[in-house]
Short mmCIF file of C-alpha atoms in Angstrom, two decimals:
data_model
loop_
_atom_site.label_atom_id
_atom_site.label_comp_id
_atom_site.label_asym_id
_atom_site.label_seq_id
_atom_site.Cartn_x
_atom_site.Cartn_y
_atom_site.Cartn_z
CA UNK Y 1 0.10 0.02 0.06
CA UNK Y 2 1.16 3.23 -0.52
CA UNK Y 3 1.33 6.03 2.53
CA UNK Y 4 -1.82 7.00 3.72
CA UNK Y 5 -3.85 10.37 3.72
CA UNK Y 6 -3.59 10.28 0.24
CA UNK Y 7 -6.77 11.76 -1.80
CA UNK Y 8 -7.98 10.53 -5.38
CA UNK Y 9 -9.32 11.94 -8.37
CA UNK Y 10 -7.00 15.77 -7.59
CA UNK Y 11 -6.09 18.17 -10.57
CA UNK Y 12 -2.52 18.30 -12.17
CA UNK Y 13 -3.07 21.86 -10.41
CA UNK Y 14 -4.55 20.36 -6.86
CA UNK Y 15 -1.46 17.79 -6.96
CA UNK Y 16 0.87 20.62 -8.10
CA UNK Y 17 0.28 22.77 -5.03
CA UNK Y 18 0.22 20.37 -2.56
CA UNK Y 19 3.91 19.20 -3.69
CA UNK Y 20 4.71 23.02 -3.22
CA UNK Y 21 3.59 23.29 0.25
CA UNK Y 22 4.36 19.84 1.30
CA UNK Y 23 7.96 21.01 0.35
CA UNK Y 24 7.67 23.78 2.04
CA UNK Y 25 6.54 22.57 5.05
CA UNK Y 26 9.27 20.07 5.38
CA UNK Y 27 12.27 23.08 4.85
CA UNK Y 28 10.58 25.77 6.36
CA UNK Y 29 8.14 24.82 8.89
CA UNK Y 30 9.07 21.65 10.15
CA UNK Y 31 12.89 22.28 11.06
CA UNK Y 32 11.80 25.53 13.39
CA UNK Y 33 8.48 25.08 14.75
CA UNK Y 34 9.13 23.43 18.08
CA UNK Y 35 11.64 25.83 18.66
CA UNK Y 36 8.93 28.96 17.87
CA UNK Y 37 6.34 27.01 19.82
CA UNK Y 38 8.20 27.18 23.10
CA UNK Y 39 9.34 30.56 22.67
CA UNK Y 40 5.89 31.45 21.77
CA UNK Y 41 6.99 33.41 19.16
CA UNK Y 42 4.85 34.49 16.05
CA UNK Y 43 6.65 32.98 12.74
CA UNK Y 44 7.39 36.01 10.84
CA UNK Y 45 9.21 34.61 8.00
CA UNK Y 46 7.09 31.53 7.75
CA UNK Y 47 4.16 33.80 7.11
CA UNK Y 48 6.21 35.97 4.68
CA UNK Y 49 6.64 32.95 2.76
CA UNK Y 50 2.98 32.22 2.58
CA UNK Y 51 2.31 35.50 1.24
CA UNK Y 52 4.41 34.96 -1.55
CA UNK Y 53 2.99 31.65 -2.73
CA UNK Y 54 -0.42 33.10 -2.42
CA UNK Y 55 -1.72 31.34 0.31
CA UNK Y 56 -3.55 33.97 1.79
CA UNK Y 57 -5.64 33.94 -1.56
CA UNK Y 58 -5.91 30.62 -2.60
CA UNK Y 59 -9.64 30.57 -2.69
CA UNK Y 60 -10.48 33.73 -3.60
CA UNK Y 61 -11.57 34.41 -7.19
CA UNK Y 62 -8.77 35.20 -10.08
CA UNK Y 63 -10.20 38.21 -11.00
CA UNK Y 64 -9.56 39.75 -7.53
CA UNK Y 65 -5.95 38.48 -7.34
CA UNK Y 66 -6.45 34.87 -5.84
CA UNK Y 67 -6.02 31.52 -6.79
CA UNK Y 68 -9.70 30.86 -7.30
CA UNK Y 69 -9.51 27.23 -5.62
CA UNK Y 70 -11.86 25.09 -4.02
CA UNK Y 71 -12.33 24.28 -0.25
CA UNK Y 72 -11.21 21.18 -1.16
CA UNK Y 73 -7.91 22.26 -2.06
CA UNK Y 74 -7.90 24.46 0.58
CA UNK Y 75 -8.71 21.86 2.67
CA UNK Y 76 -5.49 19.57 1.53
CA UNK Y 77 -3.18 22.65 2.20
CA UNK Y 78 -4.39 23.45 5.43
CA UNK Y 79 -3.64 19.26 6.02
CA UNK Y 80 0.13 19.66 5.17
CA UNK Y 81 0.95 22.90 7.22
CA UNK Y 82 -1.21 21.48 10.21
CA UNK Y 83 1.27 18.62 9.74
CA UNK Y 84 4.28 20.69 10.14
CA UNK Y 85 3.05 23.45 12.81
CA UNK Y 86 -0.74 23.78 13.51
CA UNK Y 87 -0.62 27.53 14.40
CA UNK Y 88 0.87 28.43 11.34
CA UNK Y 89 -2.85 26.57 9.79
CA UNK Y 90 -4.27 29.27 12.45
CA UNK Y 91 -2.58 31.75 10.51
CA UNK Y 92 -4.90 31.32 7.15
CA UNK Y 93 -7.46 29.77 9.06
CA UNK Y 94 -10.11 32.62 10.25
CA UNK Y 95 -8.94 34.95 7.18
CA UNK Y 96 -9.93 32.22 5.16
CA UNK Y 97 -13.37 31.88 6.54
CA UNK Y 98 -13.84 36.22 6.40
CA UNK Y 99 -12.62 35.87 2.65
CA UNK Y 100 -15.39 33.32 1.98
CA UNK Y 101 -18.24 35.23 3.55
CA UNK Y 102 -17.12 38.38 1.76
CA UNK Y 103 -17.06 36.48 -1.01
CA UNK Y 104 -20.39 34.64 -0.57
CA UNK Y 105 -22.36 37.32 1.11
CA UNK Y 106 -20.93 40.53 0.42
CA UNK Y 107 -21.63 43.18 -1.72
CA UNK Y 108 -19.99 44.23 -5.20
CA UNK Y 109 -18.38 47.32 -3.28
CA UNK Y 110 -17.26 44.75 -0.56
CA UNK Y 111 -15.70 42.12 -2.84
CA UNK Y 112 -13.99 45.08 -5.05
CA UNK Y 113 -12.53 46.79 -1.66
CA UNK Y 114 -11.54 44.06 0.45
CA UNK Y 115 -10.83 40.78 -1.48
CA UNK Y 116 -7.32 42.01 -3.55
CA UNK Y 117 -5.77 42.73 -0.31
CA UNK Y 118 -7.04 39.63 1.23
CA UNK Y 119 -5.37 37.94 -1.79
CA UNK Y 120 -2.33 39.20 -1.00
CA UNK Y 121 -2.12 38.86 2.70
CA UNK Y 122 -1.84 42.75 3.02
CA UNK Y 123 -5.24 42.76 4.67
CA UNK Y 124 -5.89 39.69 7.14
CA UNK Y 125 -9.31 38.67 8.61
CA UNK Y 126 -10.51 37.14 12.22
CA UNK Y 127 -13.45 36.03 12.73
CA UNK Y 128 -15.81 36.76 15.78
CA UNK Y 129 -18.78 35.26 17.63
CA UNK Y 130 -17.98 34.08 20.99
CA UNK Y 131 -18.03 36.15 23.96
CA UNK Y 132 -17.14 35.78 27.91
CA UNK Y 133 -20.55 34.53 29.02
CA UNK Y 134 -21.26 32.25 25.60
CA UNK Y 135 -19.55 29.93 23.43
CA UNK Y 136 -21.62 27.60 21.34
CA UNK Y 137 -24.97 29.06 22.56
CA UNK Y 138 -24.68 31.99 20.16
CA UNK Y 139 -27.93 33.14 20.62
CA UNK Y 140 -26.68 34.08 23.96
CA UNK Y 141 -24.87 37.26 22.76
CA UNK Y 142 -25.10 40.32 24.17
CA UNK Y 143 -22.57 42.19 22.42
CA UNK Y 144 -25.19 45.53 20.48
CA UNK Y 145 -24.79 47.45 17.73
CA UNK Y 146 -27.57 50.32 18.03
CA UNK Y 147 -28.61 53.00 14.98
CA UNK Y 148 -27.03 55.94 15.97
CA UNK Y 149 -30.16 58.31 16.96
CA UNK Y 150 -30.68 60.70 14.05
CA UNK Y 151 -28.77 59.12 11.42
CA UNK Y 152 -30.33 55.10 10.45
CA UNK Y 153 -27.01 55.09 8.39
CA UNK Y 154 -25.00 54.50 11.11
CA UNK Y 155 -24.44 52.03 13.94
CA UNK Y 156 -22.72 52.17 17.39
CA UNK Y 157 -21.51 48.65 18.38
CA UNK Y 158 -20.39 47.84 22.35
CA UNK Y 159 -19.92 44.49 24.10
CA UNK Y 160 -16.76 42.44 24.82
CA UNK Y 161 -16.20 38.91 22.02
CA UNK Y 162 -13.33 36.60 22.70
CA UNK Y 163 -11.33 34.16 21.21
CA UNK Y 164 -10.06 36.17 18.07
CA UNK Y 165 -7.66 34.09 16.61
CA UNK Y 166 -5.18 36.42 14.50
CA UNK Y 167 -6.79 39.35 16.65
CA UNK Y 168 -3.95 41.58 16.93
CA UNK Y 169 -2.52 41.36 13.22
CA UNK Y 170 -6.21 41.29 11.71
CA UNK Y 171 -7.45 44.36 9.91
CA UNK Y 172 -10.55 43.19 9.33
CA UNK Y 173 -12.91 41.18 11.97
CA UNK Y 174 -16.01 39.63 10.48
CA UNK Y 175 -18.19 39.93 14.09
CA UNK Y 176 -21.85 38.97 15.06
CA UNK Y 177 -24.02 40.62 17.14
CA UNK Y 178 -27.81 41.65 18.43
CA UNK Y 179 -29.23 44.25 16.27
CA UNK Y 180 -32.77 45.05 17.08
CA UNK Y 181 -34.96 43.78 13.33
CA UNK Y 182 -38.11 42.97 15.03
CA UNK Y 183 -38.19 39.70 14.24
CA UNK Y 184 -40.01 37.07 16.13
CA UNK Y 185 -36.57 34.75 16.20
CA UNK Y 186 -33.78 35.70 18.14
CA UNK Y 187 -31.61 34.49 15.11
CA UNK Y 188 -33.05 36.91 12.98
CA UNK Y 189 -32.02 39.70 15.09
CA UNK Y 190 -28.04 39.36 14.60
CA UNK Y 191 -26.22 40.93 12.02
CA UNK Y 192 -22.93 40.67 10.65
CA UNK Y 193 -20.85 43.44 10.85
CA UNK Y 194 -17.05 43.65 8.73
CA UNK Y 195 -15.22 45.95 11.22
CA UNK Y 196 -12.22 47.36 10.09
CA UNK Y 197 -9.17 48.45 12.19
CA UNK Y 198 -5.69 49.30 12.97
CA UNK Y 199 -3.88 45.96 13.16
CA UNK Y 200 -1.97 46.02 16.65
CA UNK Y 201 -2.71 45.69 20.82
CA UNK Y 202 -4.12 48.87 22.54
CA UNK Y 203 -7.58 51.16 21.40
CA UNK Y 204 -8.60 52.75 18.47
CA UNK Y 205 -11.79 54.08 17.49
CA UNK Y 206 -13.79 52.34 20.19
CA UNK Y 207 -11.91 48.79 19.25
CA UNK Y 208 -9.68 47.48 22.07
CA UNK Y 209 -7.48 44.63 21.64
CA UNK Y 210 -6.15 44.23 25.05
CA UNK Y 211 -3.31 41.30 24.86
CA UNK Y 212 -2.89 37.90 23.89
CA UNK Y 213 -4.41 34.81 25.95
CA UNK Y 214 -1.76 32.25 27.52
CA UNK Y 215 -3.06 29.17 26.46
CA UNK Y 216 -1.95 25.41 26.56
CA UNK Y 217 -0.98 25.08 23.01
CA UNK Y 218 -1.83 27.08 19.69
CA UNK Y 219 1.20 29.05 20.54
CA UNK Y 220 3.21 31.68 18.16
CA UNK Y 221 -0.27 33.15 17.08
CA UNK Y 222 -2.31 35.48 18.73
CA UNK Y 223 -5.74 34.55 20.54
CA UNK Y 224 -7.45 37.81 22.16
CA UNK Y 225 -10.44 39.58 23.37
CA UNK Y 226 -11.97 42.58 21.81
CA UNK Y 227 -13.82 44.96 23.83
CA UNK Y 228 -16.16 47.45 21.73
CA UNK Y 229 -16.94 50.82 23.18
CA UNK Y 230 -19.11 53.21 21.60
CA UNK Y 231 -17.70 52.19 18.14
CA UNK Y 232 -19.32 54.27 15.24
CA UNK Y 233 -19.36 52.48 11.64
CA UNK Y 234 -21.52 53.35 8.70
CA UNK Y 235 -24.31 50.86 7.62
CA UNK Y 236 -22.19 49.95 4.55
CA UNK Y 237 -20.14 47.96 7.09
CA UNK Y 238 -22.71 45.24 7.64
CA UNK Y 239 -22.00 42.20 5.31
CA UNK Y 240 -24.10 42.28 2.42
CA UNK Y 241 -25.22 45.65 3.02
CA UNK Y 242 -28.90 46.64 3.43
CA UNK Y 243 -29.72 42.87 2.96
CA UNK Y 244 -27.39 41.73 5.57
CA UNK Y 245 -29.49 42.91 8.06
CA UNK Y 246 -30.66 40.56 10.56
CA UNK Y 247 -29.45 37.58 8.52
CA UNK Y 248 -25.53 37.65 10.48
CA UNK Y 249 -26.32 34.48 12.04
CA UNK Y 250 -26.73 32.39 8.78
CA UNK Y 251 -24.09 34.03 6.99
CA UNK Y 252 -22.00 32.90 10.34
CA UNK Y 253 -23.14 29.58 10.35
CA UNK Y 254 -22.33 29.08 6.69
CA UNK Y 255 -18.83 30.14 7.63
CA UNK Y 256 -18.99 27.82 10.44
CA UNK Y 257 -19.46 24.78 7.96
CA UNK Y 258 -16.18 25.96 6.49
CA UNK Y 259 -14.37 26.44 9.30
CA UNK Y 260 -15.51 22.88 10.61
CA UNK Y 261 -13.97 21.62 7.66
CA UNK Y 262 -10.72 23.40 8.15
CA UNK Y 263 -10.71 22.08 11.94
CA UNK Y 264 -11.05 18.92 10.50
CA UNK Y 265 -8.29 19.00 8.12
CA UNK Y 266 -5.53 20.57 11.09
CA UNK Y 267 -6.58 17.73 12.93
CA UNK Y 268 -5.83 15.23 10.52
CA UNK Y 269 -2.66 17.11 10.11
CA UNK Y 270 -1.44 16.48 13.16
CA UNK Y 271 -2.67 13.08 13.71
CA UNK Y 272 -0.49 12.11 10.67
CA UNK Y 273 2.91 13.83 12.04
CA UNK Y 274 1.74 12.12 15.17
CA UNK Y 275 1.60 9.14 13.52
CA UNK Y 276 5.14 9.68 11.46
CA UNK Y 277 6.82 10.31 14.83
CA UNK Y 278 5.11 6.94 16.34
CA UNK Y 279 6.54 4.83 13.72
CA UNK Y 280 9.54 6.20 13.44
CA UNK Y 281 10.74 5.81 17.00
CA UNK Y 282 9.01 2.46 17.44
CA UNK Y 283 11.71 1.36 13.97
CA UNK Y 284 14.46 2.79 15.91
CA UNK Y 285 14.08 2.82 19.83
CA UNK Y 286 14.78 -1.20 20.99
CA UNK Y 287 13.65 -3.69 23.82
CA UNK Y 288 14.47 -7.07 24.54
CA UNK Y 289 16.74 -7.02 21.68
CA UNK Y 290 14.49 -6.15 18.91
CA UNK Y 291 12.62 -2.83 17.76
CA UNK Y 292 9.90 -1.87 19.63
CA UNK Y 293 7.51 -1.97 16.61
CA UNK Y 294 8.45 -5.89 16.64
CA UNK Y 295 6.29 -6.32 19.59
CA UNK Y 296 2.44 -6.93 19.10
CA UNK Y 297 1.14 -4.38 21.60
CA UNK Y 298 3.58 -1.29 19.46
CA UNK Y 299 2.49 -2.99 16.26
CA UNK Y 300 -1.33 -3.15 16.96
CA UNK Y 301 -1.20 0.91 18.01
CA UNK Y 302 0.33 1.47 14.93
CA UNK Y 303 -2.59 -0.33 12.82
CA UNK Y 304 -4.98 1.21 14.87
CA UNK Y 305 -3.50 4.86 14.14
CA UNK Y 306 -2.95 4.31 11.15
CA UNK Y 307 -6.90 3.09 10.45
CA UNK Y 308 -7.77 6.67 12.14
CA UNK Y 309 -5.78 8.93 10.04
CA UNK Y 310 -7.07 7.19 7.28
CA UNK Y 311 -11.01 7.64 8.68
CA UNK Y 312 -10.71 11.06 9.22
CA UNK Y 313 -9.14 12.35 6.17
CA UNK Y 314 -11.59 10.32 4.13
CA UNK Y 315 -14.38 12.25 5.94
CA UNK Y 316 -12.66 15.16 5.94
CA UNK Y 317 -12.57 14.97 1.90
CA UNK Y 318 -15.90 14.03 1.47
CA UNK Y 319 -17.43 17.33 3.46
CA UNK Y 320 -14.95 19.52 1.37
CA UNK Y 321 -16.24 17.37 -1.76
CA UNK Y 322 -19.97 17.96 -0.64
CA UNK Y 323 -19.55 21.99 0.06
CA UNK Y 324 -17.77 22.53 -3.07
CA UNK Y 325 -20.64 21.07 -5.06
CA UNK Y 326 -23.53 23.17 -3.77
CA UNK Y 327 -25.09 21.05 -1.16
CA UNK Y 328 -25.70 21.46 2.43
CA UNK Y 329 -22.66 19.98 4.32
CA UNK Y 330 -23.91 21.23 7.98
CA UNK Y 331 -24.06 17.46 8.78
CA UNK Y 332 -21.07 15.89 6.82
CA UNK Y 333 -19.02 18.86 8.08
CA UNK Y 334 -19.90 18.17 11.81
CA UNK Y 335 -19.28 14.50 10.99
CA UNK Y 336 -16.06 15.38 9.61
CA UNK Y 337 -14.48 17.60 12.41
CA UNK Y 338 -16.31 15.64 15.36
CA UNK Y 339 -13.78 12.52 13.95
CA UNK Y 340 -10.96 13.92 13.30
CA UNK Y 341 -10.59 15.89 16.31
CA UNK Y 342 -11.57 12.48 18.93
CA UNK Y 343 -8.95 10.65 16.44
CA UNK Y 344 -6.64 13.31 16.46
CA UNK Y 345 -6.44 13.06 20.40
CA UNK Y 346 -6.34 9.16 20.17
CA UNK Y 347 -3.54 9.07 17.70
CA UNK Y 348 -1.69 11.94 19.33
CA UNK Y 349 -1.93 10.37 22.68
CA UNK Y 350 -0.84 6.86 21.07
CA UNK Y 351 2.27 8.62 19.78
CA UNK Y 352 2.85 10.01 23.07
CA UNK Y 353 2.67 6.76 24.71
CA UNK Y 354 4.96 4.81 22.00
CA UNK Y 355 7.97 7.48 22.75
CA UNK Y 356 7.62 6.44 26.40
CA UNK Y 357 9.42 8.48 28.76
CA UNK Y 358 10.70 10.64 26.26
CA UNK Y 359 7.73 11.87 25.14
CA UNK Y 360 7.43 13.97 28.16
CA UNK Y 361 10.25 15.80 26.92
CA UNK Y 362 10.27 18.86 25.25
CA UNK Y 363 13.50 17.82 23.39
CA UNK Y 364 11.03 15.60 21.32
CA UNK Y 365 8.38 17.26 18.90
CA UNK Y 366 5.44 14.87 20.18
CA UNK Y 367 5.29 16.75 23.35
CA UNK Y 368 4.31 20.31 21.37
CA UNK Y 369 1.66 17.93 19.27
CA UNK Y 370 0.19 16.34 22.44
CA UNK Y 371 -0.58 19.79 23.58
CA UNK Y 372 -2.16 21.17 20.54
CA UNK Y 373 -4.12 18.00 19.70
CA UNK Y 374 -6.92 19.06 22.49
CA UNK Y 375 -7.79 22.41 20.78
CA UNK Y 376 -9.29 20.32 18.02
CA UNK Y 377 -11.71 18.79 20.34
CA UNK Y 378 -13.12 22.61 20.89
CA UNK Y 379 -12.51 24.53 18.15
CA UNK Y 380 -15.20 25.79 15.55
CA UNK Y 381 -17.64 23.99 18.27
CA UNK Y 382 -16.62 21.01 20.46
CA UNK Y 383 -17.71 17.41 19.76
CA UNK Y 384 -20.83 17.91 21.94
CA UNK Y 385 -22.23 20.17 19.25
CA UNK Y 386 -21.39 18.08 16.13
CA UNK Y 387 -23.30 15.27 18.07
CA UNK Y 388 -26.19 17.77 18.74
CA UNK Y 389 -26.11 18.82 15.35
CA UNK Y 390 -25.46 15.32 13.63
CA UNK Y 391 -28.41 13.99 16.24
CA UNK Y 392 -30.90 16.45 15.06
CA UNK Y 393 -30.24 16.02 11.37
CA UNK Y 394 -30.78 11.93 11.80
CA UNK Y 395 -33.96 12.43 13.65
CA UNK Y 396 -35.34 14.54 10.99
CA UNK Y 397 -34.36 11.90 8.23
CA UNK Y 398 -35.63 8.98 10.40
CA UNK Y 399 -38.36 10.09 11.42
CA UNK Y 400 -40.84 7.43 12.73
CA UNK Y 401 -44.10 9.06 12.78
CA UNK Y 402 -43.98 9.31 8.79
#
C-alpha cells in the first residue's frame, strides 16, 4: 500500500500546489516549529513565505488576485501545513473564513475593496462570535449594534468578544452582534459587521485589543479579546449591505461549516505527523533485543493509529467536496470535525505513549503535538455540539411518525 491519507481524483494543479506546500512544510516549518512554539514566537518569516506563495488568496477568485481554488484544495493545504505546525494553519484559517463570507455574502463594493488586499495577505481577517459568557450558545451573545439616533445610516457597537485568532494582526473582523430588527426569532435579530481596524494591540476608535491570551498550546499565534466601546460604523459595514440586516447568524453558520472542514483538516495534519513520529520511533527504539515495532502491543497500536488517520482524512475530504458541489454540508462537516478531532487526540496520545518517557521531554516533537491536539476538540464547536447537529439531522431524516 502507499502512504496513508492520500486523496484520489485530484487535478494536476491541485497536485502541484500540494507538492509545493509539502516541500515548504518540510524545509521551512518543521525544522523551526518546536523552537518557535516553545518561545511562543510569531512565525514572521514563515508567514512572509506563505504570502509569496499566494496561500492567503488560495480560494479568492482570480479576478480579485487570488488562485480561485476550491475548499477541497484549501483543506488539503491546511492539512499539510498543520502537519508541520498547527499554529501556522491558524494564521490562514479565520482569514479564509472571512474571505469566504465576503465572497459568498458581501456586496460588490465589499468584494472589490477588500478581497484584492486579502488575497495578498496585506489585509488579514479575524472571525468573532464567542463572548466571555457564551461559546456554543450563539443566541446568548450580548454585544449590540444600535442605530445611531438621528442617523439611520450608522450604528454604534458595544460589547466584549472572545477567542479571536489573529485578533491583533487582523485588519478586518467579521463580528456577529445583536440588532433590533423586530423579528420574532432571536436568530433573525443578529447581524454580521465587517469591522475594519488598525492592526496591533491597544485601543483605536472604540476597538480595544487588550493583549494575547496565554494558552496550553496553539502558541506562536495570538488569541485575543475584543472590546467594543461606542464604536461607530456606517451601515455599509454590514456584511451584504442592507440585505444583510438580520442575516448575520445564517451567514456566520455558513462560515462555520467551512471552518469545521478546516478544523478537521488541521486535526488530520496533526495526527498524520503524530503517526509519522510514532512509527519512526517504534522502528528505532529497541527493547528486549529488537525494535519495539516488532512487539505486538506496539504493532497493533500503529495499525489502529493508521486506520484512524485514514478514516478522518476520508471524511474531511468528503465534507469539503460536498460543500464545493453546492450541497448543504452541515452534517458531513460536523461528522468530519467530530471524528477527526477525536481521532487526532487518540492518535497523538498513542504516539506519546509509544515514546515512553521521552514523550514527556520538550526535546521531542511529540510533546508539542500532545498539547496542540486538545484544541481540535473544542475549536469551531465542541464534539458535543457536533453530536447535537448530527443527531437532529438524523431524527429529521428517520422520522418514525411518517
